[in-house]
Coordinates of C-alpha atoms in Angstrom, one line a residue:
M184 CA 0.0 0.0 0.0
K185 CA 1.0 3.6 -0.3
A186 CA 1.7 5.7 2.8
V187 CA 3.3 9.0 3.7
I188 CA 6.4 8.1 5.7
I189 CA 9.0 10.1 7.6
N190 CA 12.5 8.7 8.3
E191 CA 13.9 11.9 9.8
F192 CA 12.6 15.0 11.5
G193 CA 12.2 18.3 9.7
G194 CA 10.0 20.3 7.4
T195 CA 7.5 19.2 4.9
G196 CA 10.3 17.9 2.6
V197 CA 10.9 14.9 4.9
M198 CA 7.5 13.4 4.1
K199 CA 7.8 10.8 1.3
I200 CA 5.2 8.6 -0.4
E201 CA 6.4 5.0 -0.2
D202 CA 5.2 1.5 -0.7
V203 CA 4.9 -0.3 2.7
E204 CA 3.3 -3.6 3.9
R205 CA -0.4 -3.4 4.6
P206 CA -0.8 -3.7 8.4
V207 CA -2.4 -6.8 9.9
P208 CA -4.8 -6.0 12.8
A209 CA -4.1 -7.4 16.2
A210 CA -6.8 -9.2 18.2
D211 CA -8.2 -5.9 19.6
E212 CA -7.8 -3.9 16.4
I213 CA -9.6 -3.2 13.1
L214 CA -8.1 -2.7 9.7
I215 CA -9.5 0.4 8.0
K216 CA -9.4 1.4 4.4
V217 CA -8.8 5.1 4.8
Y218 CA -11.1 7.5 3.0
A219 CA -10.1 10.7 4.7
S220 CA -7.4 11.9 7.1
G221 CA -7.5 14.9 9.4
V222 CA -4.5 17.2 9.5
N223 CA -3.7 18.7 12.9
P224 CA -0.9 20.8 14.6
V225 CA 0.3 17.7 16.3
D226 CA 1.3 16.3 12.9
R227 CA 3.6 19.2 12.3
A228 CA 5.0 18.9 15.9
V229 CA 5.8 15.3 15.5
R230 CA 7.2 15.8 12.0
E231 CA 9.6 18.4 13.4
G232 CA 10.8 16.1 16.2
G233 CA 8.2 16.7 18.9
N234 CA 9.2 18.0 22.4
D235 CA 10.5 16.5 25.6
I236 CA 7.1 14.8 26.2
L237 CA 6.6 13.4 22.7
R238 CA 10.1 12.6 21.6
P239 CA 10.6 9.3 23.6
Y240 CA 7.7 7.8 21.7
L241 CA 8.8 8.8 18.2
K242 CA 10.5 6.1 16.3
W243 CA 11.3 5.9 12.5
P244 CA 9.8 5.0 10.1
L245 CA 6.7 6.9 11.2
I246 CA 3.3 7.5 9.5
L247 CA 1.7 10.8 10.5
G248 CA -2.0 11.4 10.9
W249 CA -4.2 11.2 14.1
D250 CA -7.7 11.6 12.6
A251 CA -9.3 9.1 10.2
S252 CA -12.5 7.9 8.6
G253 CA -13.0 5.0 6.4
I254 CA -14.4 1.5 6.0
V255 CA -13.6 -1.6 8.1
E256 CA -11.7 -4.1 5.9
E257 CA -10.8 -6.7 8.6
I258 CA -11.5 -7.2 12.3
G259 CA -9.3 -8.7 15.0
S260 CA -10.3 -11.9 16.7
N261 CA -11.5 -10.2 19.8
V262 CA -13.5 -7.4 18.2
T263 CA -17.2 -7.8 18.5
N264 CA -18.6 -4.2 17.9
F265 CA -17.6 -3.9 14.3
K266 CA -17.9 -5.9 11.1
K267 CA -16.4 -5.7 7.6
G268 CA -17.9 -2.9 5.6
D269 CA -18.8 -0.6 8.6
E270 CA -18.2 3.1 8.0
V271 CA -16.2 4.3 11.0
Y272 CA -14.2 7.3 12.3
G273 CA -11.8 7.7 15.1
V274 CA -8.2 8.2 16.4
P275 CA -5.4 6.0 15.1
N276 CA -2.8 4.4 17.4
F277 CA -0.2 6.9 18.6
P278 CA 2.5 7.1 17.4
G279 CA 3.5 5.5 14.2
N280 CA 0.4 3.8 12.6
G281 CA -1.1 7.0 11.4
S282 CA -3.8 7.8 8.9
Y283 CA -1.7 9.2 6.0
A284 CA -2.0 5.8 4.4
E285 CA -4.3 3.7 2.2
Y286 CA -4.9 1.3 5.2
M287 CA -4.3 1.5 8.9
A288 CA -4.7 -0.8 11.8
A289 CA -6.0 0.7 15.1
K290 CA -7.5 -0.2 18.4
A291 CA -11.2 -0.9 17.9
S292 CA -11.9 1.0 21.2
Q293 CA -10.7 4.2 19.5
F294 CA -13.3 4.1 16.8
A295 CA -17.1 4.5 16.4
L296 CA -19.6 4.1 13.6
K297 CA -19.6 7.2 11.4
P298 CA -22.8 9.2 11.5
K299 CA -24.7 8.5 8.2
N300 CA -25.3 12.2 7.6
L301 CA -21.6 13.1 7.6
S302 CA -19.2 12.7 4.7
F303 CA -15.9 10.9 5.2
N304 CA -14.2 14.2 4.9
K305 CA -16.3 15.9 7.6
A306 CA -16.1 12.9 9.9
A307 CA -12.3 12.9 9.7
A308 CA -12.2 16.4 11.0
I309 CA -13.9 15.5 14.3
P310 CA -12.2 12.8 16.4
L311 CA -9.0 14.4 17.8
T312 CA -10.3 17.9 18.5
G313 CA -13.7 16.6 19.6
L314 CA -12.3 14.1 22.0
V315 CA -9.8 16.6 23.4
A316 CA -12.8 18.9 24.2
A317 CA -14.9 16.2 25.7
N318 CA -12.2 14.6 27.7
S319 CA -11.0 18.0 29.0
I320 CA -14.3 19.4 30.3
F321 CA -16.0 16.2 31.4
D322 CA -13.2 13.7 32.4
L323 CA -10.8 16.3 33.9
G324 CA -13.1 19.3 34.5
K325 CA -15.9 17.3 35.9
L326 CA -18.3 19.9 34.5
E327 CA -21.8 19.8 35.8
A328 CA -25.1 21.6 34.9
G329 CA -25.2 25.1 36.4
Q330 CA -21.5 25.5 36.7
R331 CA -19.6 28.3 35.0
I332 CA -16.9 27.5 32.5
F333 CA -14.5 29.9 30.7
I334 CA -13.2 28.6 27.4
Q335 CA -10.2 30.4 26.1
G336 CA -9.9 30.1 22.3
A337 CA -13.6 29.4 22.0
S338 CA -13.6 29.8 18.2
G339 CA -10.8 27.3 17.6
S340 CA -10.9 23.6 16.7
V341 CA -11.0 22.4 20.3
G342 CA -12.8 25.4 21.7
N343 CA -15.8 25.4 19.4
F344 CA -16.5 21.8 20.4
A345 CA -16.1 22.6 24.1
V346 CA -18.6 25.4 23.9
Q347 CA -21.3 23.1 22.3
F348 CA -20.6 20.2 24.7
A349 CA -20.7 22.5 27.8
K350 CA -24.1 24.0 26.7
V351 CA -25.6 20.5 26.2
K352 CA -24.4 19.7 29.7
G353 CA -26.3 22.7 31.0
A354 CA -23.3 24.8 32.0
Y355 CA -23.1 28.6 31.8
V356 CA -20.5 29.2 29.0
I357 CA -18.2 32.1 28.6
G358 CA -15.9 32.1 25.6
S359 CA -13.0 34.3 24.5
A360 CA -12.2 34.9 20.8
S361 CA -10.9 37.6 18.4
T362 CA -13.3 40.4 17.4
D363 CA -14.2 38.8 14.1
K364 CA -15.1 35.5 15.7
L365 CA -17.4 36.7 18.5
E366 CA -20.6 36.2 16.6
F367 CA -19.5 32.7 15.6
V368 CA -19.0 31.8 19.3
K369 CA -22.4 33.3 20.2
Q370 CA -24.0 31.1 17.5
L371 CA -22.3 28.0 19.1
G372 CA -24.3 28.8 22.2
A373 CA -22.0 30.8 24.5
D374 CA -23.8 32.8 27.1
E375 CA -21.1 35.4 27.2
V376 CA -18.3 36.3 24.8
I377 CA -15.1 38.2 25.5
D378 CA -13.0 39.9 22.9
Y379 CA -9.4 39.1 24.0
K380 CA -8.1 41.9 21.8
T381 CA -10.0 44.7 23.5
Q382 CA -11.0 43.2 26.9
S383 CA -9.2 41.8 29.9
F384 CA -11.0 38.7 31.1
E385 CA -9.4 38.9 34.5
E386 CA -11.2 42.2 35.1
L387 CA -14.6 40.8 34.0
L388 CA -14.7 37.3 35.5
Q389 CA -14.7 35.8 39.0
D390 CA -15.8 32.6 40.8
I391 CA -15.4 30.4 37.6
D392 CA -15.7 26.7 38.2
V393 CA -13.6 25.5 35.2
V394 CA -11.2 27.2 32.8
L395 CA -10.2 25.4 29.6
E396 CA -7.1 26.7 27.9
A397 CA -8.0 25.8 24.4
S398 CA -6.1 28.6 22.7
S399 CA -2.7 28.1 21.2
V400 CA -1.1 30.8 23.3
R401 CA 1.6 29.4 25.5
D402 CA 2.2 31.9 28.2
N403 CA 2.4 31.1 32.0
K404 CA 1.6 34.8 32.8
E405 CA -1.7 34.3 31.0
R406 CA -2.3 31.2 33.1
L407 CA -1.9 33.2 36.3
K408 CA -4.8 35.4 35.1
S409 CA -6.9 32.3 34.5
I410 CA -6.2 31.0 38.0
A411 CA -7.2 34.4 39.4
V412 CA -10.7 34.1 38.0
L413 CA -11.3 30.6 39.3
K414 CA -13.1 30.1 42.5
K415 CA -11.3 28.3 45.3
G416 CA -11.2 24.6 44.5
G417 CA -11.7 25.3 40.8
I418 CA -10.1 23.4 37.9
F419 CA -7.8 24.7 35.3
I420 CA -7.3 22.5 32.2
S421 CA -4.8 23.0 29.4
A422 CA -4.8 21.3 26.0
N423 CA -1.2 22.5 25.5
V424 CA 0.5 19.4 26.9
D425 CA 3.8 20.5 25.5
F426 CA 4.0 23.6 27.7
P427 CA 4.4 22.8 31.4
F428 CA 3.3 25.0 34.3
D429 CA 6.1 27.1 35.7
D430 CA 6.8 27.5 39.5
A431 CA 4.7 30.7 39.7
V432 CA 1.6 28.9 38.2
K433 CA 2.1 26.0 40.6
K434 CA 2.3 28.2 43.6
A435 CA -0.8 30.2 42.5
M436 CA -2.8 27.0 42.1
E437 CA -1.6 25.7 45.5
K438 CA -2.5 28.9 47.2
K439 CA -6.0 28.9 45.8
N440 CA -6.5 25.1 46.0
V441 CA -6.9 25.0 42.3
K442 CA -6.4 21.7 40.4
G443 CA -4.3 22.0 37.3
E444 CA -4.7 19.3 34.6
F445 CA -3.1 18.4 31.3
L446 CA -5.0 16.1 28.9
A447 CA -2.7 13.1 28.6
A448 CA -5.0 10.1 28.0
Q449 CA -8.2 10.0 26.0
T450 CA -11.5 8.3 26.7
N451 CA -13.5 7.4 23.6
H452 CA -16.6 9.6 23.6
L453 CA -17.2 9.3 19.9
T454 CA -20.5 7.5 20.2
W455 CA -21.7 10.3 22.5
L456 CA -20.4 12.9 20.0
N457 CA -22.6 11.4 17.3
Q458 CA -25.6 13.2 18.8
F459 CA -24.1 16.4 17.4
A460 CA -23.9 15.2 13.8

């Protein structure tokens, strides 16, 4: 089969289309004929060599791609929830067996049936960012109905899912975005919007239950502002796993009894996500 392989780290030039053996699914895996693959910032990060957290897991040759949709070609001996011919979408194994390929083998537990009303292209744009949002606010943030959540970067790929999920949960949702994206965030269901270019959220908010750092800004000084708007015992979640908390942030969280979380592992909420399709 054809696949996009990297045998070294670097720019886009390190990606090569090569002929490789078609994978054989393990007992708990499915083999998928890939119809569409998502492209995410993590693909570039891995291609360039990752960071201190990612690098130990990266071995050549490596196939990029951590979003996929396609049709089940084979099933492993222990797989009972899929059959050949099922249309599915989900997250490939990380790292190495990515979706930039004609076929890929992946854990069956990381996939779900594709909603019938979604094209393969649209379905492949959902899994990674949708799961990051769901895992962040539900598994780590323990968000409940009636709580107040502040989502930074609410118009982005993770943030826009988080806004919608939080509203379905019954939370009061506040989202920050640039001036030209405020109306979009309102349409997603946000109860309040903050223009980060002209407004200082730390002067407008207080007693927030959960803050989700879904923006791409990596600045511990901004995190201190986020901790300041949380209530005592609140939860701060960051999707930027490559950017650790510094000592000042850790001290601020300890002083306010705030729990700081990075999304490390993912629970498969794809079946639940299907209600939004």
